[in-house]
Amino acid sequence: EVQLVESGGGLVQPGRSLRLSCVASGFTFDDYAMHWVRQAPGKGLEWVSGISWNSGDIAYADSVKGRFTISRDSAKSSLYLQINTLRTEDTAFYYCAKGSGRYYLDWFAPWGQGTLVTVSS
Amino acid sequence: SSELTQDPAVSVALGQTVRITCQGDSLRSYYVSWHQQKPGQAPVLVMYGKNNRPSGIPDRFSGSRSGNTVSLTITGAQAEDEADYYCNSRDSSGFSWVFGGGTKLTVL
Protein backbone atom coordinates (compact mmCIF):
# COMPACT_ATOMS: atom_id res chain seq x y z
CA GLU A 1 0.00 0.00 0.00
CA VAL A 2 1.30 3.43 -0.95
CA GLN A 3 1.89 5.68 2.05
CA LEU A 4 2.97 9.30 1.98
CA VAL A 5 3.67 11.04 5.27
CA GLU A 6 4.34 14.76 5.31
CA SER A 7 6.02 16.65 8.12
CA GLY A 8 7.74 19.94 8.82
CA GLY A 9 4.76 22.24 9.06
CA GLY A 10 4.08 24.60 11.92
CA LEU A 11 3.72 28.23 12.93
CA VAL A 12 6.35 30.42 11.28
CA GLN A 13 6.91 34.15 11.17
CA PRO A 14 6.75 36.00 7.85
CA GLY A 15 10.11 36.19 6.12
CA ARG A 16 11.43 32.99 7.67
CA SER A 17 12.14 29.69 5.91
CA LEU A 18 10.79 26.19 6.28
CA ARG A 19 11.51 22.77 4.80
CA LEU A 20 8.69 20.28 4.36
CA SER A 21 9.35 16.57 4.03
CA CYS A 22 7.34 13.67 2.64
CA VAL A 23 8.44 10.12 3.34
CA ALA A 24 7.17 7.59 0.81
CA SER A 25 6.67 3.85 1.20
CA GLY A 26 4.86 1.00 -0.51
CA PHE A 27 6.29 1.65 -3.98
CA THR A 28 9.63 2.09 -5.74
CA PHE A 29 10.21 5.76 -5.06
CA ASP A 30 12.88 6.12 -7.76
CA ASP A 31 10.41 5.15 -10.50
CA TYR A 32 7.87 7.91 -10.00
CA ALA A 33 7.49 11.65 -10.24
CA MET A 34 6.27 13.48 -7.16
CA HIS A 35 4.28 16.63 -6.51
CA TRP A 36 3.42 19.20 -3.88
CA VAL A 37 -0.09 20.67 -3.76
CA ARG A 38 -1.37 23.16 -1.20
CA GLN A 39 -4.76 24.24 0.09
CA ALA A 40 -5.35 27.38 2.07
CA PRO A 41 -7.90 26.84 4.86
CA GLY A 42 -11.40 26.79 3.38
CA LYS A 43 -10.08 27.29 -0.16
CA GLY A 44 -9.41 25.15 -3.22
CA LEU A 45 -6.42 23.10 -4.30
CA GLU A 46 -3.36 24.74 -5.84
CA TRP A 47 -0.61 22.76 -7.54
CA VAL A 48 2.74 24.01 -6.27
CA SER A 49 5.52 21.95 -7.84
CA GLY A 50 6.42 18.69 -9.52
CA ILE A 51 9.65 16.74 -9.97
CA SER A 52 10.38 13.87 -12.32
CA TRP A 53 11.76 10.51 -11.22
CA ASN A 54 15.42 11.50 -11.65
CA SER A 55 15.04 15.21 -10.79
CA GLY A 56 15.73 16.00 -14.44
CA ASP A 57 12.50 17.92 -14.91
CA ILE A 58 11.16 20.30 -12.29
CA ALA A 59 8.32 22.77 -12.52
CA TYR A 60 6.71 25.34 -10.24
CA ALA A 61 3.52 27.33 -10.16
CA ASP A 62 4.13 30.94 -11.09
CA SER A 63 2.93 31.99 -7.63
CA VAL A 64 5.90 30.28 -5.93
CA LYS A 65 8.71 30.50 -8.49
CA GLY A 66 11.90 31.85 -7.01
CA ARG A 67 10.94 31.13 -3.38
CA PHE A 68 10.15 27.40 -3.38
CA THR A 69 12.56 24.58 -4.21
CA ILE A 70 11.50 20.98 -4.67
CA SER A 71 13.97 18.13 -4.30
CA ARG A 72 14.07 14.40 -3.63
CA ASP A 73 16.40 11.90 -1.99
CA SER A 74 16.16 8.35 -3.29
CA ALA A 75 18.23 6.93 -0.41
CA LYS A 76 15.61 8.19 2.02
CA SER A 77 12.56 7.77 -0.27
CA SER A 78 11.79 11.35 0.57
CA LEU A 79 10.46 14.43 -1.16
CA TYR A 80 11.21 17.92 0.09
CA LEU A 81 9.91 21.43 -0.35
CA GLN A 82 12.11 24.30 0.75
CA ILE A 83 10.08 27.46 1.28
CA ASN A 84 11.94 30.73 1.66
CA THR A 85 10.75 34.21 2.58
CA LEU A 86 7.43 32.93 3.85
CA ARG A 87 4.37 35.11 3.31
CA THR A 88 1.03 35.06 5.06
CA GLU A 89 -0.54 33.86 1.82
CA ASP A 90 1.59 30.70 2.04
CA THR A 91 -0.58 29.59 4.97
CA ALA A 92 -2.03 26.27 3.82
CA PHE A 93 -2.10 22.54 4.13
CA TYR A 94 0.71 21.15 2.00
CA TYR A 95 0.13 17.73 0.46
CA CYS A 96 2.58 15.53 -1.35
CA ALA A 97 1.27 13.28 -4.08
CA LYS A 98 2.73 10.41 -6.07
CA GLY A 99 2.95 10.72 -9.83
CA SER A 100 1.48 8.00 -11.99
CA GLY A 101 4.64 7.73 -14.05
CA ARG A 102 8.21 8.92 -14.26
CA TYR A 103 7.43 12.41 -15.48
CA TYR A 104 5.68 15.18 -13.61
CA LEU A 105 3.35 15.73 -16.59
CA ASP A 106 1.54 12.47 -15.81
CA TRP A 107 -1.51 12.64 -13.52
CA PHE A 108 -0.94 12.10 -9.81
CA ALA A 109 -2.40 10.19 -6.88
CA PRO A 110 -2.56 9.15 -4.10
CA TRP A 111 -2.03 11.99 -1.69
CA GLY A 112 -0.58 12.18 1.78
CA GLN A 113 -2.57 13.54 4.71
CA GLY A 114 -0.86 16.92 4.54
CA THR A 115 1.06 19.18 6.89
CA LEU A 116 -0.21 22.60 7.95
CA VAL A 117 1.97 25.66 7.51
CA THR A 118 0.78 28.79 9.29
CA VAL A 119 2.58 32.02 8.57
CA SER A 120 1.88 34.65 11.17
CA SER A 121 3.69 37.11 13.39
CA SER B 1 -8.22 32.93 -11.47
CA SER B 2 -8.11 29.29 -12.49
CA GLU B 3 -7.82 28.23 -16.13
CA LEU B 4 -10.35 25.52 -15.30
CA THR B 5 -13.88 26.61 -14.42
CA GLN B 6 -16.24 24.63 -12.21
CA ASP B 7 -19.64 25.45 -10.78
CA PRO B 8 -19.15 26.28 -7.09
CA ALA B 9 -22.02 24.11 -5.88
CA VAL B 10 -24.33 21.41 -7.18
CA SER B 11 -27.02 19.40 -5.42
CA VAL B 12 -28.67 16.08 -6.23
CA ALA B 13 -31.43 14.01 -4.67
CA LEU B 14 -30.38 10.71 -3.21
CA GLY B 15 -30.28 8.06 -5.92
CA GLN B 16 -30.48 10.51 -8.78
CA THR B 17 -27.87 11.38 -11.40
CA VAL B 18 -25.65 14.43 -11.22
CA ARG B 19 -23.09 15.87 -13.60
CA ILE B 20 -20.17 17.98 -12.42
CA THR B 21 -18.47 19.95 -15.17
CA CYS B 22 -15.04 21.43 -15.75
CA GLN B 23 -14.40 23.87 -18.57
CA GLY B 24 -11.16 25.17 -20.02
CA ASP B 25 -9.33 25.62 -23.30
CA SER B 26 -6.50 23.28 -22.27
CA LEU B 27 -9.03 20.48 -21.98
CA ARG B 28 -9.14 20.26 -25.77
CA SER B 29 -5.57 18.95 -25.60
CA TYR B 30 -5.12 17.25 -22.24
CA TYR B 31 -6.94 14.72 -20.11
CA VAL B 32 -8.50 15.60 -16.79
CA SER B 33 -8.33 13.83 -13.47
CA TRP B 34 -11.00 14.25 -10.80
CA HIS B 35 -10.30 14.34 -7.08
CA GLN B 36 -12.88 13.97 -4.33
CA GLN B 37 -12.28 15.66 -0.99
CA LYS B 38 -14.40 15.16 2.10
CA PRO B 39 -14.17 17.55 5.07
CA GLY B 40 -10.95 17.17 7.04
CA GLN B 41 -9.53 14.60 4.62
CA ALA B 42 -6.96 14.52 1.86
CA PRO B 43 -8.21 14.40 -1.73
CA VAL B 44 -8.83 11.03 -3.35
CA LEU B 45 -8.56 10.33 -7.08
CA VAL B 46 -11.89 9.15 -8.54
CA MET B 47 -11.34 9.44 -12.30
CA TYR B 48 -8.40 9.86 -14.65
CA GLY B 49 -7.50 9.75 -18.30
CA LYS B 50 -10.17 9.15 -20.91
CA ASN B 51 -12.64 7.47 -18.52
CA ASN B 52 -10.71 5.42 -15.99
CA ARG B 53 -11.62 4.68 -12.40
CA PRO B 54 -8.96 3.75 -9.85
CA SER B 55 -9.40 0.50 -8.00
CA GLY B 56 -12.04 0.83 -5.30
CA ILE B 57 -14.01 3.65 -6.91
CA PRO B 58 -17.63 2.60 -7.55
CA ASP B 59 -18.77 2.26 -11.14
CA ARG B 60 -21.47 4.87 -10.57
CA PHE B 61 -18.67 7.36 -11.31
CA SER B 62 -18.01 7.99 -15.01
CA GLY B 63 -16.38 10.64 -17.16
CA SER B 64 -17.03 12.24 -20.53
CA ARG B 65 -15.80 15.08 -22.70
CA SER B 66 -17.33 17.47 -25.19
CA GLY B 67 -15.12 20.12 -26.72
CA ASN B 68 -13.52 22.13 -23.94
CA THR B 69 -15.80 20.71 -21.24
CA VAL B 70 -15.20 17.57 -19.25
CA SER B 71 -17.83 16.04 -16.99
CA LEU B 72 -17.85 13.74 -14.00
CA THR B 73 -21.17 11.94 -13.75
CA ILE B 74 -22.45 10.14 -10.68
CA THR B 75 -25.31 7.81 -11.58
CA GLY B 76 -27.36 7.02 -8.49
CA ALA B 77 -25.69 9.41 -6.05
CA GLN B 78 -25.21 8.14 -2.52
CA ALA B 79 -24.92 10.04 0.73
CA GLU B 80 -21.22 9.20 0.91
CA ASP B 81 -20.64 11.01 -2.39
CA GLU B 82 -21.25 14.35 -0.70
CA ALA B 83 -17.89 16.10 -1.01
CA ASP B 84 -15.89 18.70 -2.89
CA TYR B 85 -14.80 17.65 -6.37
CA TYR B 86 -11.80 19.15 -8.15
CA CYS B 87 -10.82 18.73 -11.76
CA ASN B 88 -7.12 18.82 -12.56
CA SER B 89 -5.29 19.07 -15.86
CA ARG B 90 -2.30 20.62 -17.49
CA ASP B 91 -2.44 24.34 -18.04
CA SER B 92 -2.44 26.05 -21.43
CA SER B 93 1.38 25.94 -21.63
CA GLY B 94 1.32 22.18 -21.17
CA PHE B 95 4.22 22.33 -18.72
CA SER B 96 2.36 22.97 -15.51
CA TRP B 97 -0.74 21.80 -13.68
CA VAL B 98 -3.90 23.58 -12.69
CA PHE B 99 -6.96 22.74 -10.61
CA GLY B 100 -10.48 23.92 -11.08
CA GLY B 101 -11.98 25.95 -8.28
CA GLY B 102 -13.90 22.95 -6.98
CA THR B 103 -17.58 21.96 -6.86
CA LYS B 104 -19.32 21.30 -3.57
CA LEU B 105 -21.74 18.42 -4.09
CA THR B 106 -24.69 18.16 -1.72
CA VAL B 107 -26.76 14.97 -1.69
CA LEU B 108 -30.28 15.79 -0.54
CSV table of C-alpha atoms in Angstrom, one decimal:
chain,number,residue,atom,x,y,z
A,1,GLU,CA,0.0,0.0,0.0
A,2,VAL,CA,1.3,3.4,-0.9
A,3,GLN,CA,1.9,5.7,2.0
A,4,LEU,CA,3.0,9.3,2.0
A,5,VAL,CA,3.7,11.0,5.3
A,6,GLU,CA,4.3,14.8,5.3
A,7,SER,CA,6.0,16.7,8.1
A,8,GLY,CA,7.7,19.9,8.8
A,9,GLY,CA,4.8,22.2,9.1
A,10,GLY,CA,4.1,24.6,11.9
A,11,LEU,CA,3.7,28.2,12.9
A,12,VAL,CA,6.3,30.4,11.3
A,13,GLN,CA,6.9,34.2,11.2
A,14,PRO,CA,6.8,36.0,7.9
A,15,GLY,CA,10.1,36.2,6.1
A,16,ARG,CA,11.4,33.0,7.7
A,17,SER,CA,12.1,29.7,5.9
A,18,LEU,CA,10.8,26.2,6.3
A,19,ARG,CA,11.5,22.8,4.8
A,20,LEU,CA,8.7,20.3,4.4
A,21,SER,CA,9.4,16.6,4.0
A,22,CYS,CA,7.3,13.7,2.6
A,23,VAL,CA,8.4,10.1,3.3
A,24,ALA,CA,7.2,7.6,0.8
A,25,SER,CA,6.7,3.9,1.2
A,26,GLY,CA,4.9,1.0,-0.5
A,27,PHE,CA,6.3,1.6,-4.0
A,28,THR,CA,9.6,2.1,-5.7
A,29,PHE,CA,10.2,5.8,-5.1
A,30,ASP,CA,12.9,6.1,-7.8
A,31,ASP,CA,10.4,5.1,-10.5
A,32,TYR,CA,7.9,7.9,-10.0
A,33,ALA,CA,7.5,11.7,-10.2
A,34,MET,CA,6.3,13.5,-7.2
A,35,HIS,CA,4.3,16.6,-6.5
A,36,TRP,CA,3.4,19.2,-3.9
A,37,VAL,CA,-0.1,20.7,-3.8
A,38,ARG,CA,-1.4,23.2,-1.2
A,39,GLN,CA,-4.8,24.2,0.1
A,40,ALA,CA,-5.4,27.4,2.1
A,41,PRO,CA,-7.9,26.8,4.9
A,42,GLY,CA,-11.4,26.8,3.4
A,43,LYS,CA,-10.1,27.3,-0.2
A,44,GLY,CA,-9.4,25.2,-3.2
A,45,LEU,CA,-6.4,23.1,-4.3
A,46,GLU,CA,-3.4,24.7,-5.8
A,47,TRP,CA,-0.6,22.8,-7.5
A,48,VAL,CA,2.7,24.0,-6.3
A,49,SER,CA,5.5,22.0,-7.8
A,50,GLY,CA,6.4,18.7,-9.5
A,51,ILE,CA,9.6,16.7,-10.0
A,52,SER,CA,10.4,13.9,-12.3
A,53,TRP,CA,11.8,10.5,-11.2
A,54,ASN,CA,15.4,11.5,-11.7
A,55,SER,CA,15.0,15.2,-10.8
A,56,GLY,CA,15.7,16.0,-14.4
A,57,ASP,CA,12.5,17.9,-14.9
A,58,ILE,CA,11.2,20.3,-12.3
A,59,ALA,CA,8.3,22.8,-12.5
A,60,TYR,CA,6.7,25.3,-10.2
A,61,ALA,CA,3.5,27.3,-10.2
A,62,ASP,CA,4.1,30.9,-11.1
A,63,SER,CA,2.9,32.0,-7.6
A,64,VAL,CA,5.9,30.3,-5.9
A,65,LYS,CA,8.7,30.5,-8.5
A,66,GLY,CA,11.9,31.8,-7.0
A,67,ARG,CA,10.9,31.1,-3.4
A,68,PHE,CA,10.1,27.4,-3.4
A,69,THR,CA,12.6,24.6,-4.2
A,70,ILE,CA,11.5,21.0,-4.7
A,71,SER,CA,14.0,18.1,-4.3
A,72,ARG,CA,14.1,14.4,-3.6
A,73,ASP,CA,16.4,11.9,-2.0
A,74,SER,CA,16.2,8.3,-3.3
A,75,ALA,CA,18.2,6.9,-0.4
A,76,LYS,CA,15.6,8.2,2.0
A,77,SER,CA,12.6,7.8,-0.3
A,78,SER,CA,11.8,11.3,0.6
A,79,LEU,CA,10.5,14.4,-1.2
A,80,TYR,CA,11.2,17.9,0.1
A,81,LEU,CA,9.9,21.4,-0.4
A,82,GLN,CA,12.1,24.3,0.8
A,83,ILE,CA,10.1,27.5,1.3
A,84,ASN,CA,11.9,30.7,1.7
A,85,THR,CA,10.7,34.2,2.6
A,86,LEU,CA,7.4,32.9,3.8
A,87,ARG,CA,4.4,35.1,3.3
A,88,THR,CA,1.0,35.1,5.1
A,89,GLU,CA,-0.5,33.9,1.8
A,90,ASP,CA,1.6,30.7,2.0
A,91,THR,CA,-0.6,29.6,5.0
A,92,ALA,CA,-2.0,26.3,3.8
A,93,PHE,CA,-2.1,22.5,4.1
A,94,TYR,CA,0.7,21.1,2.0
A,95,TYR,CA,0.1,17.7,0.5
A,96,CYS,CA,2.6,15.5,-1.4
A,97,ALA,CA,1.3,13.3,-4.1
A,98,LYS,CA,2.7,10.4,-6.1
A,99,GLY,CA,3.0,10.7,-9.8
A,100,SER,CA,1.5,8.0,-12.0
A,101,GLY,CA,4.6,7.7,-14.0
A,102,ARG,CA,8.2,8.9,-14.3
A,103,TYR,CA,7.4,12.4,-15.5
A,104,TYR,CA,5.7,15.2,-13.6
A,105,LEU,CA,3.4,15.7,-16.6
A,106,ASP,CA,1.5,12.5,-15.8
A,107,TRP,CA,-1.5,12.6,-13.5
A,108,PHE,CA,-0.9,12.1,-9.8
A,109,ALA,CA,-2.4,10.2,-6.9
A,110,PRO,CA,-2.6,9.2,-4.1
A,111,TRP,CA,-2.0,12.0,-1.7
A,112,GLY,CA,-0.6,12.2,1.8
A,113,GLN,CA,-2.6,13.5,4.7
A,114,GLY,CA,-0.9,16.9,4.5
A,115,THR,CA,1.1,19.2,6.9
A,116,LEU,CA,-0.2,22.6,7.9
A,117,VAL,CA,2.0,25.7,7.5
A,118,THR,CA,0.8,28.8,9.3
A,119,VAL,CA,2.6,32.0,8.6
A,120,SER,CA,1.9,34.7,11.2
A,121,SER,CA,3.7,37.1,13.4
B,1,SER,CA,-8.2,32.9,-11.5
B,2,SER,CA,-8.1,29.3,-12.5
B,3,GLU,CA,-7.8,28.2,-16.1
B,4,LEU,CA,-10.3,25.5,-15.3
B,5,THR,CA,-13.9,26.6,-14.4
B,6,GLN,CA,-16.2,24.6,-12.2
B,7,ASP,CA,-19.6,25.4,-10.8
B,8,PRO,CA,-19.2,26.3,-7.1
B,9,ALA,CA,-22.0,24.1,-5.9
B,10,VAL,CA,-24.3,21.4,-7.2
B,11,SER,CA,-27.0,19.4,-5.4
B,12,VAL,CA,-28.7,16.1,-6.2
B,13,ALA,CA,-31.4,14.0,-4.7
B,14,LEU,CA,-30.4,10.7,-3.2
B,15,GLY,CA,-30.3,8.1,-5.9
B,16,GLN,CA,-30.5,10.5,-8.8
B,17,THR,CA,-27.9,11.4,-11.4
B,18,VAL,CA,-25.6,14.4,-11.2
B,19,ARG,CA,-23.1,15.9,-13.6
B,20,ILE,CA,-20.2,18.0,-12.4
B,21,THR,CA,-18.5,20.0,-15.2
B,22,CYS,CA,-15.0,21.4,-15.8
B,23,GLN,CA,-14.4,23.9,-18.6
B,24,GLY,CA,-11.2,25.2,-20.0
B,25,ASP,CA,-9.3,25.6,-23.3
B,26,SER,CA,-6.5,23.3,-22.3
B,27,LEU,CA,-9.0,20.5,-22.0
B,28,ARG,CA,-9.1,20.3,-25.8
B,29,SER,CA,-5.6,18.9,-25.6
B,30,TYR,CA,-5.1,17.2,-22.2
B,31,TYR,CA,-6.9,14.7,-20.1
B,32,VAL,CA,-8.5,15.6,-16.8
B,33,SER,CA,-8.3,13.8,-13.5
B,34,TRP,CA,-11.0,14.3,-10.8
B,35,HIS,CA,-10.3,14.3,-7.1
B,36,GLN,CA,-12.9,14.0,-4.3
B,37,GLN,CA,-12.3,15.7,-1.0
B,38,LYS,CA,-14.4,15.2,2.1
B,39,PRO,CA,-14.2,17.5,5.1
B,40,GLY,CA,-10.9,17.2,7.0
B,41,GLN,CA,-9.5,14.6,4.6
B,42,ALA,CA,-7.0,14.5,1.9
B,43,PRO,CA,-8.2,14.4,-1.7
B,44,VAL,CA,-8.8,11.0,-3.3
B,45,LEU,CA,-8.6,10.3,-7.1
B,46,VAL,CA,-11.9,9.2,-8.5
B,47,MET,CA,-11.3,9.4,-12.3
B,48,TYR,CA,-8.4,9.9,-14.6
B,49,GLY,CA,-7.5,9.7,-18.3
B,50,LYS,CA,-10.2,9.1,-20.9
B,51,ASN,CA,-12.6,7.5,-18.5
B,52,ASN,CA,-10.7,5.4,-16.0
B,53,ARG,CA,-11.6,4.7,-12.4
B,54,PRO,CA,-9.0,3.8,-9.9
B,55,SER,CA,-9.4,0.5,-8.0
B,56,GLY,CA,-12.0,0.8,-5.3
B,57,ILE,CA,-14.0,3.7,-6.9
B,58,PRO,CA,-17.6,2.6,-7.6
B,59,ASP,CA,-18.8,2.3,-11.1
B,60,ARG,CA,-21.5,4.9,-10.6
B,61,PHE,CA,-18.7,7.4,-11.3
B,62,SER,CA,-18.0,8.0,-15.0
B,63,GLY,CA,-16.4,10.6,-17.2
B,64,SER,CA,-17.0,12.2,-20.5
B,65,ARG,CA,-15.8,15.1,-22.7
B,66,SER,CA,-17.3,17.5,-25.2
B,67,GLY,CA,-15.1,20.1,-26.7
B,68,ASN,CA,-13.5,22.1,-23.9
B,69,THR,CA,-15.8,20.7,-21.2
B,70,VAL,CA,-15.2,17.6,-19.3
B,71,SER,CA,-17.8,16.0,-17.0
B,72,LEU,CA,-17.8,13.7,-14.0
B,73,THR,CA,-21.2,11.9,-13.8
B,74,ILE,CA,-22.4,10.1,-10.7
B,75,THR,CA,-25.3,7.8,-11.6
B,76,GLY,CA,-27.4,7.0,-8.5
B,77,ALA,CA,-25.7,9.4,-6.1
B,78,GLN,CA,-25.2,8.1,-2.5
B,79,ALA,CA,-24.9,10.0,0.7
B,80,GLU,CA,-21.2,9.2,0.9
B,81,ASP,CA,-20.6,11.0,-2.4
B,82,GLU,CA,-21.2,14.3,-0.7
B,83,ALA,CA,-17.9,16.1,-1.0
B,84,ASP,CA,-15.9,18.7,-2.9
B,85,TYR,CA,-14.8,17.7,-6.4
B,86,TYR,CA,-11.8,19.2,-8.1
B,87,CYS,CA,-10.8,18.7,-11.8
B,88,ASN,CA,-7.1,18.8,-12.6
B,89,SER,CA,-5.3,19.1,-15.9
B,90,ARG,CA,-2.3,20.6,-17.5
B,91,ASP,CA,-2.4,24.3,-18.0
B,92,SER,CA,-2.4,26.0,-21.4
B,93,SER,CA,1.4,25.9,-21.6
B,94,GLY,CA,1.3,22.2,-21.2
B,95,PHE,CA,4.2,22.3,-18.7
B,96,SER,CA,2.4,23.0,-15.5
B,97,TRP,CA,-0.7,21.8,-13.7
B,98,VAL,CA,-3.9,23.6,-12.7
B,99,PHE,CA,-7.0,22.7,-10.6
B,100,GLY,CA,-10.5,23.9,-11.1
B,101,GLY,CA,-12.0,26.0,-8.3
B,102,GLY,CA,-13.9,23.0,-7.0
B,103,THR,CA,-17.6,22.0,-6.9
B,104,LYS,CA,-19.3,21.3,-3.6
B,105,LEU,CA,-21.7,18.4,-4.1
B,106,THR,CA,-24.7,18.2,-1.7
B,107,VAL,CA,-26.8,15.0,-1.7
B,108,LEU,CA,-30.3,15.8,-0.5
